[in-house]
Amino acid sequence: MNASAANTAPTGKTDYPRVGFWSLIVTQFQGAFNDNLFKFIIIFYLLNMMRGAGTESTEAMRIYGHALEGGLFGIHLKITAGDFVPSFATLLFSLPFILFPAFFGALADRYSKGSIARWVKYIEVGIGILVGIALYRHSIALLWVMLFLMATHSTMFSPAKYGLLPEILPESRISWGNGILQMGTIVAIIAGTGLAGTLYDGLKDHVYYVAYVLIGLSMFGLVTSQFISKPAPANASQKLSLNPWSGMGRYMGAIIEDKVLLYVVVGYVYFWFAGALIQQNIIKYAHEVLRLGEAQNGYLQAAMAIGIGVGAVAAGYLSRGKIEQGLILIGSLGMTLFALLIAVPPGWYGQAAEGITSASVYFRSLLFLVFGLGFFAGVFDVPLASTLQQRAPANMRGGIISATNMLTFVGMAFAGLLFLPLGAVGFTPAHIFLLTGLFSLAVGLFIVWKLPLLGLRAVLWAMDGTLFKVSIGGRRNLPERGGALIVADHNSIVDTLAIQYALDREVCFVMGKECLDVPWMKRLSHFLHLVPVDSTTPQGLAEAEQSIQKLLAEGWVVCLSRDSLLRSDGLRLPWYDDYHRLARESGALVLPLSMTRLWERVYIFSEKRLQLRWCGRLRYPVQVWLGAPLPDGTPGVAVRKAVEHTAMEAYFQRKYQFRLLQEGFVKMARHRFRH
């Protein structure tokens, strides 16, 4: 850790205020639990109230207890409680995150974030009291207001809780602190969502008792908030602008300018849109079609949340130590599959909708399908969020993430607005699940169409761990951003696939233009970034040199072969004696790379023809090893020696197939006895 970071650490390089940090974690857990418990209890209560079930007869029930029917431009419209309540609740819960992010963000900078955490808990206690009054008096309007205020208080807490971590933790513990905070939030969401239905079922006759639970939990959070660390204000002179989108235009411009970042944000917003739409649809499906109780409805919501959490953890593991953008397509395909399976009506399984209970096979199958949908949604989300953090410029990262978060809540609000007219024109929950599945497929294919490399990475990811087992070393030698020139010992376009798969960043490969004369290579080139070079003329080589220098200046990673020729009858490459001549003007790094175990073991490329050779076993080991950057002025021969040295380092990392030489001889002799 550098000196400046050390100076900001509370008590030392790795020490931190334990009481202050864990008080924040406990307070955040309580708040997230309360939010989800409160939201779903209100939804269950309003659904029952509007259809006149389980409560006393009131004027409100007579107003809302029947479906609204009518016609518009010849279209028959019918709005039921199952359409209106989840839709309006989603819209209200999203609205504060759209209206107030800039204001509350400035508030968190102007005042101590620890103080804001305490203020939020006082507000939460007051909301709990008003919730009790609304439930006791059966006031639908006041309950809607309370739902909006609960979301507003969460919007106020959000920048404070995330901003506190770098202020109370040393640099070495910030990632760890974020992980603890996110894990606690996910567990709280699952617990609050799952217990809401059971708690409502138990208190249905005296539902206002729920307010005692909410107030009690809020009081507990108020106590724990008193122990949260209270650092000094980050910017006491910060102005509080009433413009809810102050400064967002600059961040939106940065997103639009970067094509990869733009389509990643599109996918990220869709994830939250689809999640909100599915959540509403599950409520309606369980409530109006399957006629399940609130407890069973809560189980379905919890299965969805658990699936997202497990899918997110699995995506981190399946990424194999890098940001694996290929999982975006795999996640969208999985979401499509499970959404379509949920859309299949119970009758197809031989189950009548009226006879479904918690013990029925269909309900258990539905739990599994909802879990699977959430799982692949989590797989879809993680590479999007990771790419967003990686691609955002360092000096604008916080603002771009804030702008993206606002867009996600716009997507959630739109899901709330869309759900109501879909139900009004006669879309059943099955239709909406079907529509969500098709939307997921369309978004996945759209992103791959705009960013073809993502589709290729999905295929390569599936091959890694099945046909091949790719070992990667030295990935940290490649800078996260900025130009870099890689000198490699690859032989053909096939090798470039393994190199691109091994690295997080997009790579431009320098190849002889004659490779595009081969049909399958030309098709493959649409998924890769290639720099075709005419090495038969001095002009072609000069143009290639200028193209490489321009790419490096723009911050690209460029990979070229260490060979002196691109084709046997071509001219000697001008950078063969000095690779730094390509990178010197841009200041790009020059790195050696070695790739082994493909050429002559898996394929041979000769006379413009590719001949595959089956290596004899699954999970065939392939190594991609990246060496440390070489200092400016290193001659070409020394760069090639560094490539060989990197190959030697990779060789010593190989796992031996046999423990002893004689053991291998005996085993091979058994398999090839006649030879």
XYZ file of C-alpha atoms in Angstrom:
675
model
C 0.000 0.000 0.000
C 1.316 3.454 -0.848
C 1.985 6.176 1.634
C -1.132 8.182 0.923
C -3.304 5.155 1.415
C -1.538 4.344 4.621
C -2.213 7.836 5.941
C -5.937 7.379 5.428
C -6.060 4.074 7.273
C -7.770 4.490 10.641
C -5.256 2.725 12.876
C -2.670 1.062 10.667
C -1.993 -0.622 7.374
C -4.395 -3.513 7.877
C -6.242 -2.464 11.033
C -9.689 -0.882 10.990
C -12.349 0.271 13.504
C -14.040 -3.093 14.042
C -16.970 -1.802 16.085
C -17.700 0.962 13.582
C -17.438 -1.342 10.553
C -19.493 -4.237 11.905
C -22.120 -1.819 13.220
C -22.499 -0.600 9.630
C -22.856 -4.188 8.358
C -25.494 -5.057 10.972
C -27.392 -1.810 10.346
C -27.368 -2.387 6.582
C -28.560 -5.989 7.077
C -31.455 -4.792 9.234
C -32.382 -2.078 6.732
C -32.377 -4.393 3.703
C -34.354 -7.007 5.657
C -36.939 -4.404 6.712
C -37.272 -2.999 3.192
C -38.113 -6.351 1.620
C -40.263 -7.557 4.522
C -42.249 -4.322 4.440
C -42.584 -4.232 0.641
C -43.976 -7.740 0.302
C -46.256 -7.543 3.323
C -47.805 -4.389 1.850
C -48.197 -6.147 -1.525
C -49.843 -9.202 0.088
C -52.072 -7.001 2.249
C -53.219 -4.824 -0.646
C -53.844 -7.845 -2.860
C -56.109 -9.361 -0.215
C -57.727 -6.053 0.624
C -58.499 -5.214 -2.976
C -60.158 -8.555 -3.600
C -61.924 -8.427 -0.198
C -60.307 -11.509 1.344
C -59.316 -11.951 4.959
C -60.240 -8.458 6.208
C -63.314 -6.576 7.312
C -65.560 -5.017 4.686
C -64.627 -1.402 4.044
C -65.422 1.252 1.498
C -61.960 0.801 0.026
C -62.641 -2.886 -0.559
C -65.851 -2.097 -2.362
C -63.966 0.343 -4.564
C -60.928 -1.839 -5.296
C -62.302 -5.330 -4.816
C -63.397 -5.807 -8.416
C -61.480 -5.741 -11.652
C -61.712 -2.588 -13.727
C -62.978 -3.311 -17.231
C -63.482 -1.100 -20.235
C -62.539 -0.467 -23.836
C -60.063 1.782 -25.595
C -59.844 2.099 -29.398
C -61.772 -1.142 -29.702
C -59.390 -3.033 -27.348
C -60.946 -4.720 -24.320
C -59.078 -3.782 -21.135
C -59.250 -5.518 -17.764
C -57.091 -4.534 -14.794
C -57.079 -6.806 -11.761
C -55.488 -6.371 -8.350
C -52.838 -8.869 -9.439
C -51.887 -6.462 -12.229
C -52.169 -3.165 -10.386
C -50.600 -3.855 -6.985
C -47.204 -5.345 -8.057
C -46.951 -2.863 -10.944
C -47.624 0.236 -8.866
C -45.457 -1.036 -5.978
C -42.494 -1.546 -8.339
C -42.969 1.919 -9.810
C -43.184 3.617 -6.392
C -40.176 1.718 -5.032
C -38.056 2.707 -8.048
C -39.083 6.358 -8.246
C -36.909 7.774 -5.403
C -33.784 6.136 -6.864
C -34.511 8.032 -10.096
C -35.445 11.373 -8.537
C -32.984 11.840 -5.670
C -29.597 10.141 -6.329
C -27.695 13.382 -7.006
C -29.219 15.199 -4.018
C -28.558 12.425 -1.511
C -25.095 11.862 -2.987
C -24.241 15.522 -2.369
C -25.769 15.263 1.129
C -23.442 12.319 1.917
C -20.442 14.465 0.919
C -21.527 17.566 2.822
C -22.213 15.834 6.142
C -20.639 12.915 7.937
C -21.876 9.672 6.431
C -22.074 8.142 9.902
C -24.482 10.911 10.944
C -26.652 10.281 7.866
C -26.856 6.587 8.798
C -28.327 7.610 12.175
C -30.781 10.082 10.625
C -32.020 7.342 8.294
C -32.858 5.080 11.233
C -34.879 7.807 12.980
C -36.844 8.251 9.756
C -37.335 4.471 9.507
C -38.825 4.307 13.023
C -41.275 7.079 12.095
C -42.250 5.224 8.909
C -42.902 2.060 10.957
C -45.298 3.968 13.233
C -47.200 5.387 10.270
C -47.353 1.909 8.700
C -49.088 0.635 11.864
C -51.627 3.451 11.655
C -52.262 2.778 7.950
C -52.763 -0.953 8.530
C -55.030 -0.397 11.537
C -57.221 2.040 9.605
C -57.079 0.035 6.331
C -55.800 3.154 4.519
C -54.642 2.170 1.052
C -53.486 5.688 0.133
C -51.314 6.000 3.274
C -49.737 2.577 2.616
C -48.711 3.673 -0.881
C -47.180 6.831 0.593
C -45.288 4.745 3.170
C -43.901 2.485 0.446
C -42.572 5.555 -1.382
C -41.063 6.948 1.827
C -39.419 3.617 2.661
C -37.767 3.599 -0.758
C -36.753 7.253 -0.280
C -35.071 6.495 3.036
C -33.163 3.629 1.329
C -32.065 6.039 -1.416
C -30.751 8.376 1.276
C -28.792 5.567 2.987
C -27.254 4.139 -0.215
C -24.476 6.713 -0.943
C -23.669 6.964 2.772
C -23.124 3.236 3.324
C -21.004 2.737 0.200
C -19.087 5.962 0.775
C -18.268 5.004 4.362
C -16.188 1.969 3.415
C -13.184 3.771 1.844
C -13.308 6.326 4.687
C -13.101 3.809 7.546
C -11.207 0.919 5.919
C -7.567 0.831 4.773
C -6.971 0.300 1.066
C -6.060 -3.363 1.570
C -9.490 -4.101 3.080
C -11.833 -2.141 0.808
C -12.601 -5.097 -1.517
C -13.083 -7.338 1.497
C -15.448 -4.803 3.072
C -17.488 -4.516 -0.125
C -17.788 -8.297 -0.277
C -19.049 -8.490 3.315
C -21.549 -5.690 2.685
C -22.885 -7.271 -0.525
C -23.126 -10.739 1.010
C -25.054 -9.363 4.003
C -27.402 -7.468 1.702
C -28.191 -10.550 -0.398
C -28.852 -12.681 2.705
C -31.090 -9.924 4.128
C -33.084 -9.706 0.875
C -33.574 -13.477 0.810
C -34.595 -13.590 4.478
C -36.966 -10.613 4.264
C -38.574 -11.857 1.053
C -38.972 -15.429 2.300
C -40.389 -14.515 5.738
C -42.838 -11.880 4.505
C -45.433 -14.411 3.355
C -45.148 -16.595 6.463
C -45.404 -13.583 8.790
C -48.401 -12.224 6.895
C -50.162 -15.602 7.029
C -49.652 -15.770 10.783
C -50.913 -12.221 11.428
C -53.553 -11.962 8.716
C -56.413 -11.386 11.212
C -54.436 -8.646 13.007
C -52.113 -7.530 10.261
C -51.321 -4.232 11.977
C -49.225 -6.263 14.441
C -46.651 -6.357 11.621
C -45.896 -2.732 12.496
C -44.579 -3.852 15.889
C -42.093 -6.120 14.112
C -41.011 -3.327 11.751
C -40.684 -0.779 14.563
C -38.803 -3.253 16.766
C -36.317 -4.032 14.009
C -35.937 -0.314 13.220
C -35.236 0.422 16.893
C -32.589 -2.291 16.853
C -31.062 -0.670 13.753
C -31.201 2.716 15.469
C -29.164 1.317 18.380
C -26.540 -0.316 16.127
C -26.269 2.863 14.026
C -25.011 4.754 17.087
C -21.789 2.731 16.937
C -21.070 3.350 13.235
C -17.836 5.268 12.689
C -18.379 8.966 12.146
C -15.610 10.327 9.890
C -15.393 14.006 9.020
C -17.465 15.287 6.074
C -15.792 14.600 2.738
C -16.677 18.065 1.414
C -18.337 20.382 3.920
C -18.763 23.079 1.249
C -20.618 20.759 -1.149
C -23.616 22.504 -2.703
C -26.967 20.734 -2.573
C -28.512 20.976 -6.020
C -32.223 20.353 -6.356
C -31.632 19.160 -9.920
C -32.024 15.355 -9.574
C -29.796 14.648 -12.578
C -27.038 17.182 -11.972
C -23.855 16.168 -13.834
C -25.423 13.067 -15.375
C -25.015 14.370 -18.948
C -21.216 14.103 -18.804
C -21.372 10.507 -17.572
C -23.961 9.525 -20.176
C -21.702 10.971 -22.860
C -18.792 8.835 -21.647
C -20.993 5.725 -21.748
C -22.190 6.421 -25.294
C -18.653 7.121 -26.514
C -17.367 3.649 -25.539
C -19.200 1.064 -27.661
C -18.432 -1.847 -25.332
C -19.456 0.135 -22.259
C -22.686 1.238 -23.948
C -23.917 -2.269 -24.749
C -22.800 -3.570 -21.352
C -24.963 -0.869 -19.737
C -27.861 -1.906 -22.001
C -27.525 -5.493 -20.754
C -27.133 -4.396 -17.136
C -30.280 -2.254 -17.261
C -32.156 -5.119 -18.907
C -31.152 -7.438 -16.041
C -32.898 -5.193 -13.513
C -35.849 -4.598 -15.844
C -36.340 -8.344 -16.308
C -35.934 -8.972 -12.572
C -38.629 -6.444 -11.703
C -40.978 -7.779 -14.391
C -40.493 -11.395 -13.299
C -40.965 -10.521 -9.628
C -44.314 -8.872 -10.374
C -45.350 -11.752 -12.591
C -44.540 -14.392 -9.966
C -46.769 -12.546 -7.486
C -49.659 -12.486 -9.951
C -49.093 -16.072 -11.074
C -49.103 -17.431 -7.537
C -51.957 -15.168 -6.412
C -54.445 -15.338 -9.296
C -53.607 -18.479 -11.273
C -52.319 -20.991 -8.719
C -54.298 -19.482 -5.790
C -51.379 -20.020 -3.449
C -51.107 -18.453 -0.022
C -48.736 -15.666 0.899
C -46.258 -18.107 2.455
C -45.929 -20.059 -0.810
C -45.627 -16.783 -2.715
C -42.796 -15.791 -0.393
C -41.067 -19.115 -1.037
C -41.137 -18.448 -4.780
C -39.687 -14.957 -4.300
C -36.996 -16.389 -2.004
C -36.159 -19.097 -4.581
C -35.628 -16.351 -7.157
C -33.375 -14.349 -4.814
C -31.382 -17.430 -3.773
C -30.938 -18.376 -7.438
C -29.527 -14.938 -8.262
C -27.141 -15.134 -5.304
C -25.934 -18.642 -6.160
C -25.650 -17.731 -9.848
C -23.563 -14.671 -9.009
C -21.183 -16.734 -6.872
C -21.013 -19.446 -9.548
C -20.247 -16.840 -12.232
C -17.308 -15.623 -10.178
C -15.963 -19.181 -9.991
C -16.742 -20.024 -13.633
C -14.949 -16.880 -14.817
C -11.691 -18.704 -13.950
C -9.855 -15.733 -12.556
C -10.794 -13.162 -15.201
C -13.768 -11.143 -16.404
C -15.465 -13.730 -18.620
C -17.776 -11.822 -20.953
C -18.784 -15.064 -22.673
C -21.022 -15.787 -19.672
C -23.308 -12.936 -20.802
C -24.614 -15.008 -23.726
C -24.728 -18.196 -21.642
C -26.715 -16.390 -18.942
C -29.221 -14.990 -21.439
C -29.726 -18.434 -23.015
C -30.304 -19.964 -19.582
C -32.809 -17.245 -18.674
C -34.638 -17.901 -21.926
C -34.822 -21.646 -21.304
C -36.147 -21.427 -17.743
C -38.595 -18.608 -18.518
C -40.079 -20.737 -21.311
C -40.311 -23.766 -18.994
C -42.137 -21.718 -16.349
C -44.543 -20.511 -19.056
C -45.744 -24.096 -19.600
C -49.156 -24.274 -17.832
C -49.691 -26.771 -14.956
C -52.125 -28.786 -17.087
C -49.269 -29.925 -19.303
C -47.770 -31.582 -16.229
C -51.085 -33.272 -15.395
C -51.693 -30.856 -12.507
C -54.859 -28.818 -12.067
C -54.159 -25.219 -11.065
C -56.776 -25.344 -8.289
C -55.174 -28.275 -6.458
C -51.622 -27.015 -6.051
C -50.175 -27.063 -2.521
C -46.702 -26.707 -1.037
C -46.347 -30.505 -1.095
C -47.400 -30.951 -4.733
C -44.837 -32.021 -7.305
C -45.677 -29.066 -9.539
C -44.994 -26.505 -6.793
C -41.629 -28.107 -6.039
C -40.830 -28.154 -9.746
C -41.851 -24.504 -9.960
C -39.479 -23.656 -7.109
C -36.672 -25.349 -9.037
C -37.541 -23.535 -12.280
C -37.723 -20.149 -10.540
C -34.389 -20.903 -8.863
C -32.904 -21.820 -12.275
C -34.202 -18.580 -13.787
C -32.585 -16.618 -10.963
C -29.362 -18.635 -11.266
C -28.826 -17.760 -14.916
C -29.862 -14.167 -14.222
C -26.998 -14.043 -11.704
C -24.630 -15.563 -14.289
C -25.826 -12.919 -16.783
C -25.333 -10.049 -14.318
C -21.821 -10.644 -12.913
C -19.756 -10.201 -16.126
C -21.837 -7.141 -16.996
C -21.177 -5.511 -13.620
C -17.489 -6.472 -13.743
C -17.023 -5.136 -17.276
C -18.785 -1.929 -16.275
C -16.291 -1.380 -13.454
C -13.343 -2.308 -15.680
C -14.272 -0.212 -18.735
C -15.346 2.947 -16.896
C -12.542 5.582 -16.920
C -10.873 5.767 -13.514
C -11.536 9.500 -13.113
C -15.253 9.015 -13.862
C -15.878 5.543 -12.515
C -18.028 6.574 -9.555
C -20.156 8.919 -11.661
C -20.642 6.368 -14.447
C -21.683 3.702 -11.935
C -24.119 6.185 -10.345
C -25.561 7.024 -13.769
C -25.895 3.321 -14.558
C -27.622 2.668 -11.236
C -30.104 5.417 -12.029
C -30.748 3.822 -15.427
C -31.367 0.459 -13.763
C -34.131 1.967 -11.668
C -35.541 3.599 -14.794
C -35.672 0.067 -16.202
C -37.398 -1.211 -13.065
C -39.908 1.649 -13.176
C -40.591 0.874 -16.835
C -41.188 -2.770 -15.873
C -43.805 -1.539 -13.418
C -45.434 0.634 -16.064
C -45.334 -2.157 -18.674
C -46.781 -4.863 -16.432
C -50.079 -3.026 -15.979
C -51.031 -2.594 -19.682
C -49.871 -6.125 -20.500
C -52.364 -7.493 -17.980
C -55.009 -5.027 -19.119
C -54.945 -6.271 -22.732
C -55.222 -9.904 -21.634
C -51.643 -11.135 -21.213
C -51.606 -13.980 -18.697
C -48.609 -14.676 -16.429
C -47.642 -17.499 -18.807
C -47.575 -15.017 -21.692
C -45.369 -12.647 -19.688
C -42.936 -15.441 -18.790
C -42.832 -16.331 -22.486
C -42.276 -12.681 -23.397
C -39.475 -12.375 -20.822
C -37.764 -15.443 -22.245
C -37.904 -14.032 -25.768
C -36.709 -10.632 -24.511
C -33.741 -12.295 -22.796
C -32.805 -14.145 -25.972
C -33.171 -10.972 -28.052
C -31.006 -8.900 -25.678
C -28.303 -11.589 -25.539
C -28.215 -11.910 -29.334
C -28.289 -8.121 -29.756
C -25.235 -7.672 -27.526
C -23.406 -10.456 -29.375
C -24.391 -8.899 -32.718
C -22.936 -5.563 -31.637
C -19.960 -7.153 -29.835
C -19.210 -10.379 -31.774
C -16.230 -11.211 -29.567
C -18.647 -12.008 -26.714
C -20.184 -14.833 -28.761
C -16.759 -16.244 -29.567
C -15.751 -16.069 -25.896
C -18.880 -18.060 -24.960
C -17.830 -20.856 -27.334
C -14.230 -20.793 -26.095
C -15.421 -20.846 -22.475
C -17.447 -23.994 -23.193
C -14.398 -25.629 -24.803
C -12.182 -24.770 -21.838
C -12.703 -27.406 -19.202
C -14.187 -29.917 -21.667
C -12.030 -30.364 -24.781
C -9.143 -28.331 -23.371
C -7.853 -27.077 -20.050
C -6.256 -23.663 -20.453
C -3.615 -22.639 -17.912
C -2.879 -18.923 -17.765
C 0.070 -17.235 -16.103
C 1.262 -13.656 -15.758
C -2.102 -12.082 -16.567
C -1.370 -9.318 -14.061
C 1.537 -8.167 -16.223
C -0.997 -6.791 -18.714
C -2.154 -3.304 -17.640
C -5.890 -2.796 -17.094
C -5.929 0.043 -19.617
C -3.583 1.769 -22.025
C -1.634 0.452 -24.991
C 0.419 -2.749 -24.851
C 2.394 -4.624 -27.521
C 2.579 -8.394 -27.095
C 5.294 -10.341 -28.921
C 4.211 -13.993 -29.059
C 5.301 -17.310 -30.452
C 1.907 -18.127 -31.973
C 1.804 -19.736 -35.413
C -1.644 -19.162 -36.904
C -5.079 -17.678 -36.384
C -6.055 -20.729 -34.311
C -3.522 -19.744 -31.651
C -5.012 -16.267 -31.454
C -8.239 -17.795 -30.096
C -6.449 -19.173 -27.051
C -4.579 -15.894 -26.504
C -7.765 -13.811 -26.729
C -9.580 -16.196 -24.385
C -6.761 -16.023 -21.828
C -6.756 -12.217 -21.598
C -9.446 -9.924 -20.186
C -8.870 -7.175 -22.720
C -9.666 -7.095 -26.423
C -6.607 -7.851 -28.540
C -5.763 -6.819 -32.124
C -3.774 -9.538 -33.910
C -1.316 -8.722 -36.699
C -1.739 -11.299 -39.478
C -0.826 -11.648 -43.134
C -3.750 -10.495 -45.273
C -3.658 -13.779 -47.215
C -5.321 -15.475 -44.249
C -8.546 -13.719 -45.239
C -8.466 -15.589 -48.567
C -9.388 -18.768 -46.679
C -13.233 -18.826 -46.301
C -13.397 -20.146 -42.733
C -10.690 -17.722 -41.598
C -12.574 -14.824 -43.152
C -15.728 -15.835 -41.264
C -13.745 -16.164 -38.039
C -12.219 -12.722 -38.547
C -15.648 -11.152 -37.926
C -15.341 -12.245 -34.282
C -11.743 -11.060 -33.808
C -9.859 -7.789 -34.185
C -7.320 -8.377 -36.966
C -4.713 -6.119 -38.574
C -4.214 -7.636 -42.069
C -0.763 -6.897 -43.477
C 0.429 -6.995 -47.088
C 4.005 -8.142 -46.431
C 4.926 -8.419 -50.118
C 5.480 -4.661 -50.644
C 7.351 -1.989 -48.644
C 4.239 0.212 -48.812
C 2.119 -2.524 -47.214
C 4.589 -2.909 -44.358
C 4.768 0.857 -43.832
C 0.972 1.081 -43.649
C 0.905 -1.810 -41.197
C 3.473 -0.089 -38.994
C 1.396 3.095 -38.935
C -1.772 1.127 -38.118
C -0.087 -0.630 -35.191
C 1.282 2.641 -33.817
C -2.159 4.248 -34.084
C -3.845 1.359 -32.252
C -1.286 1.501 -29.446
C -1.795 5.261 -29.144
C -5.546 4.675 -28.820
C -4.938 2.285 -25.927
C -5.395 -1.072 -27.683
C -3.529 -4.293 -26.966
C -1.741 -5.451 -30.151
C -0.285 -8.937 -30.540
C 2.207 -9.886 -33.250
C 4.345 -12.910 -34.004
C 8.058 -12.981 -33.150
C 8.797 -14.391 -36.639
C 10.689 -12.298 -39.175
C 8.249 -13.106 -42.002
C 4.464 -13.283 -42.250
C 4.725 -15.484 -45.333
C 7.596 -17.433 -46.843
C 7.822 -15.242 -49.964
C 7.185 -11.954 -48.109
C 9.527 -9.160 -47.049
C 11.343 -9.076 -43.730
C 9.267 -7.261 -41.106
C 10.691 -3.792 -40.282
C 10.122 -4.184 -36.526
C 11.933 -7.528 -36.274
C 15.134 -5.904 -34.917
C 13.388 -3.359 -32.671
C 9.847 -3.992 -31.466
C 9.930 -0.841 -29.355
C 9.866 1.273 -32.516
C 6.155 0.456 -32.664
C 5.471 1.357 -29.031
C 7.939 4.132 -28.251
C 5.799 7.051 -29.452
C 2.690 5.934 -27.501
C 4.593 4.808 -24.426
C 2.958 1.374 -24.666
C 4.489 -1.578 -22.831
C 6.152 -4.453 -24.696
C 5.482 -7.891 -23.220
C 6.618 -11.404 -24.253
C 4.041 -14.198 -24.505
C 4.438 -17.931 -24.965
C 1.717 -20.318 -26.077
C 2.266 -24.058 -26.034
C 0.722 -27.417 -26.792
C -1.462 -26.606 -29.816
C 0.766 -26.578 -32.907
C 1.419 -30.109 -34.218
C -0.448 -31.602 -31.253
C -3.969 -30.344 -32.061
C -3.643 -28.957 -35.583
C -1.297 -28.348 -38.518
C -1.809 -25.439 -40.914
C -0.164 -25.913 -44.291
C -0.912 -24.742 -47.820
C -3.884 -22.698 -46.579
C -5.467 -25.828 -45.139
C -6.135 -26.663 -41.527
C -5.637 -30.293 -40.498
C -6.949 -31.185 -37.055
C -5.193 -33.821 -34.986
C -7.108 -35.271 -32.082
C -4.836 -35.078 -29.058
C -6.188 -38.315 -27.591
C -7.855 -37.073 -24.386
C -10.351 -34.576 -23.042
C -9.240 -31.491 -21.104
C -6.029 -31.404 -23.116
C -3.664 -28.946 -21.362
C -2.920 -25.660 -23.150
C -0.685 -22.967 -21.670
C -0.700 -19.223 -22.253
C 2.048 -17.446 -20.298
C 2.599 -13.678 -20.286
C 5.966 -12.284 -19.228
C 6.857 -9.034 -17.477
C 7.129 -5.782 -19.493
C 10.518 -5.215 -21.125
C 12.380 -1.907 -20.733
C 12.558 0.533 -23.608
C 15.617 -0.034 -25.757
C 15.528 -3.827 -25.481
C 16.726 -5.113 -28.899
C 14.581 -7.483 -30.909
C 16.810 -10.500 -30.248
C 16.503 -9.928 -26.492
C 12.714 -9.676 -26.807
C 12.632 -13.048 -28.566
C 14.910 -14.478 -25.866
C 12.361 -13.213 -23.315
C 9.633 -15.106 -25.197
C 11.738 -18.275 -24.924
C 12.371 -17.606 -21.234
C 8.609 -17.207 -20.703
C 8.078 -20.558 -22.451
C 10.596 -22.151 -20.094
C 8.777 -20.705 -17.062
C 5.516 -22.097 -18.383
C 7.121 -25.489 -18.962
C 8.148 -25.818 -15.314
C 4.545 -25.091 -14.275
C 3.193 -28.089 -16.177
C 1.657 -30.922 -14.247
C 3.256 -34.253 -15.037
C 0.878 -36.827 -16.436
C 2.682 -39.647 -14.593
C 4.330 -39.666 -11.197
C 7.298 -41.750 -12.428
C 8.752 -42.308 -15.898
C 8.469 -46.106 -15.625
C 4.848 -45.778 -14.527
C 4.097 -43.883 -17.733
C 5.966 -46.447 -19.815
C 3.996 -49.368 -18.355
C 0.661 -47.605 -18.796
C 1.364 -46.655 -22.417
C 2.672 -50.171 -23.167
C -0.614 -51.648 -21.956
C -2.602 -49.382 -24.269
C -0.289 -49.949 -27.267
C 0.855 -53.510 -26.652
C 1.343 -54.367 -30.349
C 3.585 -51.344 -30.891
